[in-house]
Tab-separated table of C-alpha atoms and ligand atoms in Angstrom:
chain	number	residue	atom	x	y	z
A	1	MET	CA	0.000	0.000	0.000
A	2	LEU	CA	1.252	3.451	-0.901
A	3	ILE	CA	0.232	6.538	1.073
A	4	GLY	CA	-0.220	9.840	-0.767
A	5	GLY	CA	-1.884	11.231	-3.843
A	6	GLY	CA	0.440	13.566	-5.717
A	7	GLY	CA	2.862	13.344	-8.610
A	8	ARG	CA	5.437	11.704	-6.338
A	9	GLU	CA	3.050	8.871	-5.496
A	10	HIS	CA	2.002	8.502	-9.133
A	11	ALA	CA	5.678	7.998	-10.036
A	12	MET	CA	6.446	5.645	-7.125
A	13	GLY	CA	3.237	3.708	-7.626
A	14	LEU	CA	3.894	3.221	-11.326
A	15	SER	CA	7.336	1.769	-10.544
A	16	ILE	CA	5.954	-0.490	-7.797
A	17	SER	CA	3.106	-1.718	-10.000
A	18	LYS	CA	5.565	-3.002	-12.612
A	19	SER	CA	7.244	-5.341	-10.118
A	20	LYS	CA	6.869	-9.090	-10.258
A	21	PHE	CA	6.586	-8.987	-6.454
A	22	CYS	CA	3.536	-6.739	-6.456
A	23	HIS	CA	0.239	-8.656	-6.664
A	24	GLN	CA	-2.094	-5.931	-5.476
A	25	LEU	CA	-1.351	-2.247	-4.944
A	26	TYR	CA	-3.609	0.097	-2.987
A	27	ILE	CA	-2.988	3.838	-2.965
A	28	ALA	CA	-4.588	6.131	-0.399
A	29	PRO	CA	-5.913	8.463	-1.601
A	30	GLY	CA	-4.173	8.192	-5.004
A	31	ASN	CA	-5.400	10.292	-7.930
A	32	PRO	CA	-7.043	9.706	-11.339
A	33	GLY	CA	-3.608	8.867	-12.766
A	34	THR	CA	-2.906	6.101	-10.251
A	35	GLU	CA	-6.352	4.529	-10.761
A	36	VAL	CA	-5.019	3.048	-14.014
A	37	PHE	CA	-2.588	0.626	-12.317
A	38	ALA	CA	-3.692	0.522	-8.669
A	39	GLN	CA	-6.764	0.621	-6.499
A	40	ASN	CA	-7.373	4.065	-5.021
A	41	ILE	CA	-8.732	4.121	-1.480
A	42	THR	CA	-10.389	7.042	0.271
A	43	LEU	CA	-8.876	7.242	3.741
A	44	ASN	CA	-7.879	10.015	6.089
A	45	ILE	CA	-4.149	9.356	5.803
A	46	ILE	CA	-3.250	11.529	8.773
A	47	ASN	CA	-5.344	9.337	11.022
A	48	PRO	CA	-3.001	6.402	11.776
A	49	ASN	CA	-5.810	4.206	13.149
A	50	GLU	CA	-7.822	4.505	9.958
A	51	VAL	CA	-4.810	3.408	7.908
A	52	LEU	CA	-4.025	0.568	10.336
A	53	ASN	CA	-7.581	-0.778	10.186
A	54	PHE	CA	-7.504	-0.829	6.398
A	55	CYS	CA	-4.149	-2.637	6.441
A	56	LEU	CA	-5.399	-5.281	8.875
A	57	GLU	CA	-8.625	-5.848	6.941
A	58	HIS	CA	-6.769	-6.219	3.634
A	59	SER	CA	-3.698	-8.145	4.861
A	60	ILE	CA	-1.284	-5.497	3.621
A	61	ASP	CA	2.331	-6.738	3.669
A	62	ILE	CA	4.123	-3.470	3.310
A	63	VAL	CA	3.230	0.220	3.472
A	64	VAL	CA	5.280	2.885	1.677
A	65	VAL	CA	4.632	6.397	2.978
A	66	GLY	CA	4.991	9.255	0.463
A	67	PRO	CA	4.394	12.480	2.461
A	68	GLU	CA	5.774	13.530	5.855
A	69	ALA	CA	2.563	14.470	7.689
A	70	PRO	CA	1.347	10.879	8.399
A	71	LEU	CA	4.839	10.038	9.729
A	72	MET	CA	4.729	12.966	12.140
A	73	GLU	CA	1.317	11.664	13.281
A	74	GLY	CA	2.959	8.356	14.232
A	75	LEU	CA	1.735	6.154	11.367
A	76	ALA	CA	4.960	4.133	11.206
A	77	ASP	CA	4.989	3.633	14.998
A	78	LEU	CA	1.464	2.214	14.946
A	79	LEU	CA	2.064	-0.057	11.929
A	80	ILE	CA	5.241	-1.460	13.487
A	81	GLN	CA	3.413	-2.149	16.766
A	82	ASN	CA	1.018	-4.218	14.667
A	83	GLN	CA	3.769	-6.109	12.801
A	84	ILE	CA	3.132	-4.389	9.474
A	85	SER	CA	6.257	-3.444	7.515
A	86	VAL	CA	6.606	0.211	6.690
A	87	ILE	CA	8.942	2.328	4.592
A	88	GLY	CA	9.012	5.617	6.474
A	89	PRO	CA	10.451	6.489	9.894
A	90	GLN	CA	8.702	6.474	13.232
A	91	LYS	CA	7.944	9.769	14.965
A	92	ALA	CA	11.398	10.028	16.554
A	93	GLY	CA	13.092	9.841	13.134
A	94	ALA	CA	10.481	12.044	11.461
A	95	LEU	CA	11.602	14.905	13.726
A	96	LEU	CA	14.545	15.404	11.362
A	97	GLU	CA	11.984	17.090	9.126
A	98	GLY	CA	9.255	17.945	11.605
A	99	SER	CA	11.465	20.183	13.734
A	100	LYS	CA	14.156	22.385	12.229
A	101	VAL	CA	15.366	23.190	15.764
A	102	TYR	CA	15.888	19.461	16.336
A	103	ALA	CA	17.490	18.926	12.917
A	104	LYS	CA	19.964	21.794	13.406
A	105	ALA	CA	20.928	20.524	16.882
A	106	PHE	CA	21.406	17.031	15.410
A	107	MET	CA	23.663	18.412	12.654
A	108	LYS	CA	25.680	20.358	15.204
A	109	LYS	CA	26.018	17.370	17.541
A	110	TYR	CA	27.295	15.114	14.769
A	111	GLY	CA	29.602	17.653	13.121
A	112	ILE	CA	27.580	17.907	9.902
A	113	PRO	CA	28.406	21.068	7.922
A	114	THR	CA	25.445	23.465	7.877
A	115	ALA	CA	24.734	27.215	7.980
A	116	SER	CA	25.451	28.773	11.384
A	117	TYR	CA	22.287	29.653	13.330
A	118	GLN	CA	20.498	30.705	16.490
A	119	LYS	CA	17.133	29.446	17.715
A	120	PHE	CA	14.380	31.314	19.531
A	121	ASP	CA	10.933	30.407	20.848
A	122	LYS	CA	7.744	32.442	21.143
A	123	THR	CA	8.669	33.731	24.599
A	124	GLN	CA	11.906	35.205	23.209
A	125	LEU	CA	10.658	37.807	20.719
A	126	LYS	CA	12.672	40.545	22.400
A	127	GLU	CA	15.926	38.576	22.395
A	128	ALA	CA	15.374	37.496	18.794
A	129	LYS	CA	14.825	41.109	17.688
A	130	GLU	CA	18.002	42.167	19.493
A	131	TYR	CA	19.895	39.327	17.840
A	132	LEU	CA	18.704	40.438	14.390
A	133	LYS	CA	20.338	43.827	15.034
A	134	THR	CA	23.704	42.095	15.322
A	135	VAL	CA	23.647	39.923	12.179
A	136	LYS	CA	24.973	40.540	8.687
A	137	PHE	CA	22.193	40.502	6.053
A	138	PRO	CA	20.877	38.637	4.149
A	139	ILE	CA	19.708	35.987	6.606
A	140	VAL	CA	17.141	33.206	6.406
A	141	LEU	CA	14.258	32.873	8.864
A	142	LYS	CA	12.854	29.394	9.322
A	143	ALA	CA	9.759	28.281	11.173
A	144	SER	CA	10.742	25.116	13.019
A	145	GLY	CA	7.597	23.071	12.357
A	146	LEU	CA	5.993	21.694	9.181
A	147	ALA	CA	4.771	24.609	7.094
A	148	ALA	CA	4.221	23.218	3.588
A	149	GLY	CA	7.057	25.208	2.035
A	150	LYS	CA	5.877	28.511	3.546
A	151	GLY	CA	8.104	28.456	6.604
A	152	VAL	CA	11.391	29.603	5.046
A	153	VAL	CA	11.869	33.291	4.243
A	154	SER	CA	15.064	34.973	3.036
A	155	CYS	CA	15.387	38.505	4.394
A	156	ASP	CA	17.770	41.134	3.090
A	157	ASN	CA	17.117	43.870	5.617
A	158	LEU	CA	16.405	44.338	9.306
A	159	HIS	CA	12.981	45.908	8.812
A	160	PHE	CA	11.621	42.999	6.742
A	161	ALA	CA	13.280	40.370	8.947
A	162	THR	CA	11.785	41.882	12.119
A	163	ASP	CA	8.343	41.895	10.536
A	164	ILE	CA	8.544	38.236	9.437
A	165	LEU	CA	10.062	37.174	12.763
A	166	GLN	CA	7.155	38.734	14.617
A	167	GLN	CA	4.590	37.068	12.347
A	168	MET	CA	6.275	33.696	12.787
A	169	LEU	CA	6.553	33.818	16.550
A	170	ASN	CA	3.017	35.157	17.114
A	171	GLY	CA	1.512	32.412	14.971
A	172	THR	CA	0.027	34.578	12.211
A	173	LEU	CA	2.354	33.411	9.405
A	174	VAL	CA	2.352	29.615	9.681
A	175	GLY	CA	0.449	28.910	12.926
A	176	GLU	CA	2.078	26.720	15.565
A	177	ALA	CA	4.871	25.754	13.171
A	178	GLY	CA	6.333	29.238	13.749
A	179	GLU	CA	6.382	29.125	17.550
A	180	ASN	CA	10.040	28.166	17.349
A	181	VAL	CA	12.295	29.769	14.766
A	182	VAL	CA	15.794	29.320	13.442
A	183	ILE	CA	17.700	32.381	12.232
A	184	GLU	CA	20.313	31.218	9.803
A	185	GLU	CA	23.287	32.552	7.905
A	186	PHE	CA	22.471	32.951	4.168
A	187	LEU	CA	24.561	30.660	1.998
A	188	ASN	CA	25.308	31.546	-1.596
A	189	GLY	CA	25.944	28.629	-3.892
A	190	TRP	CA	24.096	26.043	-5.954
A	191	GLU	CA	21.573	23.537	-4.687
A	192	VAL	CA	21.354	19.798	-5.154
A	193	SER	CA	19.401	17.057	-3.386
A	194	MET	CA	20.572	13.554	-2.518
A	195	PHE	CA	18.316	10.672	-1.537
A	196	VAL	CA	19.060	7.671	0.603
A	197	LEU	CA	16.945	4.640	1.410
A	198	THR	CA	18.045	2.989	4.653
A	199	ASP	CA	16.815	-0.080	6.499
A	200	GLY	CA	18.500	1.035	9.722
A	201	LYS	CA	21.526	-1.141	8.993
A	202	ASN	CA	22.391	-0.678	5.320
A	203	TYR	CA	21.690	2.134	2.908
A	204	ILE	CA	21.581	2.770	-0.796
A	205	LEU	CA	22.171	6.057	-2.520
A	206	LEU	CA	19.560	6.927	-5.132
A	207	PRO	CA	20.273	9.262	-8.057
A	208	GLU	CA	20.620	12.935	-7.132
A	209	ALA	CA	18.318	15.669	-8.451
A	210	LYS	CA	17.931	19.400	-8.692
A	211	ASP	CA	14.635	20.992	-7.775
A	212	TYR	CA	13.292	24.385	-8.930
A	213	LYS	CA	11.525	25.751	-5.861
A	214	ARG	CA	10.628	29.320	-6.792
A	215	ILE	CA	7.493	30.091	-8.769
A	216	GLY	CA	9.171	32.433	-11.250
A	217	GLU	CA	11.761	32.030	-13.952
A	218	GLY	CA	15.345	32.780	-12.964
A	219	ASN	CA	14.438	31.592	-9.421
A	220	SER	CA	12.280	34.623	-8.623
A	221	GLY	CA	9.187	35.004	-6.459
A	222	PRO	CA	7.969	32.899	-3.547
A	223	ASN	CA	8.863	29.271	-2.782
A	224	THR	CA	6.556	26.513	-3.974
A	225	GLY	CA	6.527	22.755	-3.423
A	226	GLY	CA	8.660	22.515	-6.573
A	227	MET	CA	8.135	23.604	-10.184
A	228	GLY	CA	10.415	21.113	-11.903
A	229	SER	CA	13.372	18.810	-11.451
A	230	VAL	CA	16.383	17.386	-13.241
A	231	SER	CA	18.348	14.169	-12.612
A	232	PRO	CA	21.296	13.566	-12.802
A	233	VAL	CA	23.135	16.770	-11.942
A	234	HIS	CA	26.497	16.529	-13.679
A	235	LEU	CA	27.934	19.378	-11.609
A	236	LEU	CA	27.885	16.941	-8.718
A	237	ASN	CA	31.137	15.186	-9.591
A	238	SER	CA	32.442	12.117	-7.795
A	239	GLU	CA	34.768	14.136	-5.550
A	240	LEU	CA	31.856	16.199	-4.267
A	241	LYS	CA	29.653	13.126	-3.952
A	242	ASN	CA	32.320	11.443	-1.805
A	243	LYS	CA	32.571	14.512	0.412
A	244	ILE	CA	28.796	14.437	0.865
A	245	ILE	CA	28.840	10.761	1.800
A	246	GLN	CA	31.689	11.153	4.260
A	247	LYS	CA	30.758	14.491	5.811
A	248	VAL	CA	26.983	14.264	5.829
A	249	ILE	CA	25.318	10.983	4.906
A	250	GLU	CA	27.367	8.565	6.984
A	251	PRO	CA	27.537	10.840	10.062
A	252	THR	CA	23.747	11.214	9.844
A	253	LEU	CA	23.141	7.461	9.744
A	254	GLN	CA	25.663	6.928	12.533
A	255	GLY	CA	24.020	9.736	14.534
A	256	LEU	CA	20.628	8.047	14.244
A	257	LYS	CA	22.144	4.819	15.583
A	258	THR	CA	23.831	6.659	18.452
A	259	GLU	CA	20.496	8.283	19.320
A	260	ASN	CA	18.900	4.813	19.264
A	261	ILE	CA	16.523	5.841	16.503
A	262	HIS	CA	15.730	2.907	14.260
A	263	TYR	CA	15.192	4.531	10.883
A	264	GLN	CA	13.701	2.590	8.008
A	265	GLY	CA	12.824	4.823	5.096
A	266	PHE	CA	13.987	7.594	2.822
A	267	ILE	CA	16.172	10.495	3.871
A	268	PHE	CA	16.264	13.486	1.547
A	269	PHE	CA	19.324	15.707	2.028
A	270	GLY	CA	18.980	19.253	0.658
A	271	PHE	CA	22.406	20.832	0.012
A	272	MET	CA	23.855	24.191	-0.831
A	273	ILE	CA	27.268	23.757	-2.432
A	274	VAL	CA	29.522	26.685	-1.587
A	275	GLN	CA	33.012	26.750	-3.134
A	276	ASN	CA	32.942	23.029	-3.698
A	277	GLU	CA	31.942	22.292	-0.090
A	278	PRO	CA	28.550	20.800	0.848
A	279	TYR	CA	26.383	22.487	3.488
A	280	LEU	CA	23.253	20.661	4.582
A	281	LEU	CA	20.204	22.962	4.495
A	282	GLU	CA	17.592	20.435	5.499
A	283	TYR	CA	16.526	16.868	6.001
A	284	ASN	CA	13.244	15.519	4.731
A	285	VAL	CA	12.055	12.129	5.864
A	286	ARG	CA	10.591	11.214	2.477
A	287	MET	CA	11.343	11.559	-1.194
A	288	GLY	CA	10.952	14.964	-2.854
A	289	ASP	CA	8.128	16.032	-5.113
A	290	PRO	CA	8.836	16.617	-8.063
A	291	GLU	CA	12.341	15.106	-7.626
A	292	THR	CA	10.851	11.596	-7.372
A	293	GLN	CA	9.292	11.945	-10.813
A	294	SER	CA	12.770	12.442	-12.320
A	295	VAL	CA	14.625	10.042	-9.991
A	296	PHE	CA	12.206	7.086	-10.129
A	297	SER	CA	11.782	7.447	-13.893
A	298	ARG	CA	15.499	6.637	-14.176
A	299	ILE	CA	15.474	3.565	-11.902
A	300	THR	CA	15.325	0.418	-14.040
A	301	SER	CA	15.674	-2.210	-11.268
A	302	ASP	CA	12.685	-3.582	-9.339
A	303	VAL	CA	11.522	-0.940	-6.851
A	304	ALA	CA	9.143	-3.211	-4.912
A	305	GLU	CA	12.042	-5.614	-4.378
A	306	MET	CA	14.020	-2.674	-2.960
A	307	PHE	CA	11.232	-1.996	-0.451
A	308	ILE	CA	10.861	-5.660	0.483
A	309	LEU	CA	14.607	-6.026	1.092
A	310	ALA	CA	14.577	-2.801	3.131
A	311	SER	CA	11.765	-4.150	5.285
A	312	GLU	CA	13.871	-7.281	5.947
A	313	GLN	CA	17.053	-5.274	6.644
A	314	ARG	CA	18.715	-6.843	3.618
A	315	LEU	CA	19.139	-3.720	1.512
A	316	ASN	CA	22.801	-4.676	1.042
A	317	GLU	CA	21.556	-7.428	-1.300
A	318	TYR	CA	19.773	-4.986	-3.624
A	319	GLN	CA	21.280	-4.139	-6.985
A	320	LEU	CA	20.112	-0.642	-7.861
A	321	GLU	CA	20.129	-0.049	-11.605
A	322	VAL	CA	19.793	3.442	-13.004
A	323	SER	CA	19.447	4.629	-16.581
A	324	SER	CA	22.274	6.908	-17.712
A	325	LYS	CA	19.679	9.105	-19.440
A	326	THR	CA	18.767	12.532	-18.137
A	327	ALA	CA	15.274	13.077	-16.751
A	328	VAL	CA	13.565	16.464	-16.760
A	329	THR	CA	10.229	17.114	-15.031
A	330	VAL	CA	8.076	20.158	-15.783
A	331	VAL	CA	5.236	20.971	-13.387
A	332	SER	CA	2.107	22.735	-14.638
A	333	VAL	CA	0.299	24.649	-11.924
A	334	SER	CA	-2.900	26.645	-11.490
A	335	GLU	CA	-2.332	30.385	-12.009
A	336	GLY	CA	-2.105	32.032	-8.562
A	337	TYR	CA	-0.252	29.137	-6.897
A	338	PRO	CA	1.466	29.179	-4.335
A	339	GLY	CA	-1.149	31.759	-3.271
A	340	SER	CA	-4.855	31.203	-3.838
A	341	TYR	CA	-6.076	29.764	-7.135
A	342	GLU	CA	-9.262	28.503	-8.745
A	343	LYS	CA	-10.024	24.785	-8.981
A	344	GLU	CA	-12.174	22.540	-11.162
A	345	LYS	CA	-10.925	23.747	-14.554
A	346	ALA	CA	-11.330	21.103	-17.267
A	347	ILE	CA	-8.055	19.395	-18.207
A	348	PHE	CA	-7.292	18.021	-21.681
A	349	LEU	CA	-4.362	15.638	-21.989
A	350	PRO	CA	-2.380	14.374	-24.983
A	351	LYS	CA	-3.958	11.224	-26.504
A	352	SER	CA	-0.567	9.550	-26.773
A	353	LEU	CA	2.918	10.326	-25.557
A	354	PRO	CA	6.271	9.858	-27.282
A	355	LYS	CA	8.630	7.142	-26.062
A	356	GLU	CA	10.255	7.918	-22.699
A	357	VAL	CA	7.805	10.683	-21.869
A	358	ILE	CA	5.594	10.074	-18.832
A	359	LEU	CA	2.637	12.109	-17.621
A	360	TYR	CA	2.030	12.157	-13.879
A	361	HIS	CA	-1.093	13.475	-12.198
A	362	ALA	CA	-0.631	15.714	-9.138
A	363	GLY	CA	-3.679	17.892	-8.368
A	364	THR	CA	-6.419	16.384	-10.529
A	365	LYS	CA	-9.801	14.743	-9.911
A	366	LEU	CA	-12.716	13.422	-11.876
A	367	LYS	CA	-15.944	15.408	-11.790
A	368	GLU	CA	-18.852	13.974	-13.727
A	369	ASN	CA	-16.420	11.998	-15.873
A	370	GLN	CA	-14.396	15.083	-16.735
A	371	LEU	CA	-10.818	15.431	-15.484
A	372	VAL	CA	-10.523	18.758	-13.643
A	373	THR	CA	-7.871	20.656	-11.674
A	374	ASN	CA	-7.869	19.993	-7.946
A	375	GLY	CA	-4.709	21.596	-6.597
A	376	GLY	CA	-1.900	24.036	-7.138
A	377	ARG	CA	0.382	21.596	-8.883
A	378	VAL	CA	-1.775	19.857	-11.479
A	379	ILE	CA	0.191	17.771	-14.012
A	380	ASN	CA	3.872	16.801	-14.293
A	381	ILE	CA	5.567	15.777	-17.508
A	382	THR	CA	8.794	13.797	-17.175
A	383	ALA	CA	10.962	13.129	-20.226
A	384	LEU	CA	14.089	11.020	-20.512
A	385	GLY	CA	16.667	12.142	-23.036
A	386	ASP	CA	20.171	11.190	-24.146
A	387	ASN	CA	21.341	14.477	-22.702
A	388	LEU	CA	19.914	17.412	-20.764
A	389	SER	CA	18.994	19.549	-23.750
A	390	ASN	CA	17.211	16.668	-25.457
A	391	ALA	CA	15.251	15.862	-22.269
A	392	ILE	CA	14.262	19.521	-21.834
A	393	GLN	CA	13.024	19.677	-25.412
A	394	LYS	CA	10.977	16.488	-25.102
A	395	ALA	CA	9.391	17.523	-21.803
A	396	TYR	CA	8.332	20.959	-23.054
A	397	LYS	CA	7.027	19.597	-26.360
A	398	ALA	CA	4.747	17.131	-24.552
A	399	ASN	CA	3.738	19.790	-22.039
A	400	GLU	CA	2.247	21.867	-24.902
A	401	HIS	CA	-0.485	19.231	-25.153
A	402	VAL	CA	-1.462	19.523	-21.476
A	403	ILE	CA	-4.284	22.025	-21.595
A	404	PHE	CA	-6.355	23.721	-18.891
A	405	SER	CA	-7.353	27.328	-18.385
A	406	ASN	CA	-5.046	29.383	-16.140
A	407	LYS	CA	-2.183	26.923	-16.698
A	408	TYR	CA	1.236	28.246	-15.663
A	409	PHE	CA	4.656	26.583	-15.818
A	410	ARG	CA	8.273	27.702	-15.665
A	411	LYS	CA	9.934	27.750	-19.059
A	412	ASP	CA	13.487	27.549	-17.717
A	413	ILE	CA	13.678	24.146	-16.006
A	414	GLY	CA	17.214	22.805	-16.524
A	415	GLN	CA	18.475	25.934	-18.320
A	416	ASP	CA	20.885	26.958	-15.547
A	417	LEU	CA	22.464	23.493	-15.575
A	418	LEU	CA	22.703	23.590	-19.349
A	419	VAL	CA	24.743	26.769	-19.094
A	420	LEU	CA	26.899	25.590	-16.179
A	421	GLU	CA	27.513	22.143	-17.654
A	422	ASN	CA	28.668	23.622	-20.932
A	423	LEU	CA	31.179	25.977	-19.303
B	501	AMP	P1	14.629	24.433	3.475
B	501	AMP	O1	13.196	24.066	3.628
B	501	AMP	O2	15.338	24.633	4.768
B	501	AMP	O3	15.394	23.588	2.513
B	501	AMP	O4	14.600	25.837	2.706
B	501	AMP	C1	13.899	26.009	1.492
B	501	AMP	C2	14.766	26.744	0.499
B	501	AMP	O5	15.209	27.991	1.039
B	501	AMP	C3	16.056	26.009	0.138
B	501	AMP	O6	15.854	25.064	-0.873
B	501	AMP	C4	16.940	27.150	-0.303
B	501	AMP	O7	16.644	27.539	-1.636
B	501	AMP	C5	16.537	28.267	0.622
B	501	AMP	N1	17.428	28.277	1.802
B	501	AMP	C6	17.251	27.608	2.955
B	501	AMP	N2	18.251	27.845	3.824
B	501	AMP	C7	19.098	28.678	3.206
B	501	AMP	C8	20.341	29.297	3.581
B	501	AMP	N3	20.874	29.118	4.787
B	501	AMP	N4	20.939	30.086	2.671
B	501	AMP	C9	20.384	30.295	1.459
B	501	AMP	N5	19.229	29.758	1.043
B	501	AMP	C10	18.580	28.960	1.898
B	502	LIG	N1	10.546	19.555	-3.854
B	502	LIG	C1	10.909	19.757	-2.528
B	502	LIG	C2	10.321	18.852	-1.559
B	502	LIG	O1	9.707	17.847	-1.889
B	502	LIG	O2	10.453	19.127	-0.380
């Protein structure tokens, strides 16, 4: 059973459904795209008991959790107590994403390179304001709790930073998630994400990806869940990859063991690379969306087998196979996103797709037999190409045939890498 209903789960589900080990796949809630190869189930996925009851009634062998919120609610803890295998950490491990204050303290404790910072809670508004007067701008303000991408704000002057700080700590910006904040040094470099699947004993490194978080071209405007992704990132050479493994990934896994946190699931490491040195910006306790669409589209080995071996702590026996092609994902969103937007616009999709082009549903639903928009991020197109420029071309060509009113997408996914990689 797969938990979630976005483009990430469409991509993961499609890979799982192709496995010879998968006899029946349920997806809760899934989306109209996943209905084609799996059985969608309406469940309140942030209610662990509801998920558990379904699993018991349907003799589910293994549950793969897509998003972070059910993990923070203790879904993995409850499933494990009931002897159901789960890919996704228990609450203690999920704190790596659920609390930035915790994650930063963990990084510090285990010597993991990260931006320098100070933390403050809602009783410390005065101290935090005083501290802001002493820092060099720009800085980054982060709400500690889960805030759906809205909890991180870069500030280039004291006036703006003080205003945001106040709104975070008094709960008006992101509610309770802002009751603790991290004030962080601004790092200038390029970003890349690495993904690990661990069974608590062994780990495998999945292909890396680059995400395009801002709504506007040239990385302008507010942060979103992600407007596109590219995998692989050739700028990440083997020297840098080795540094990341030695300075960040292995110390993190060792740290979890030292803390007695049994972690079985994905860890997403978000990096800023500054002068060829990796700095860890964040942990997520899941795969990225839309990074998964690019990453999983390149995996050619059996993904369900990977999950089964992970659940048996035999991940060391898995042979990950990855296509050497480049994957590019373009996300089409509803105009207005990440702010407010209209829903229920009719969607028209291409009748057929060229080879190595995949269409993933994100925010869609069926209304009276018509596919309509049902979220900010609506449709993702992923294309595999022999090189980056070929993949970009294929993705954008197919995206022309995804039609709904008020459709918006970034036209520059992958362009920065194209320039940098050709230098
Ligand atoms: P996070 O959720 O912590 O990864 O932050 C979201 C985004 O904000 C990151 O992907 C970066 O683009 C940006 N960001 C976060 N922390 C920093 C930092 N210390 N310096 C510069 N940019 C940052
Ligand atoms: N695309 C960023 C994330 O999934 O957090």
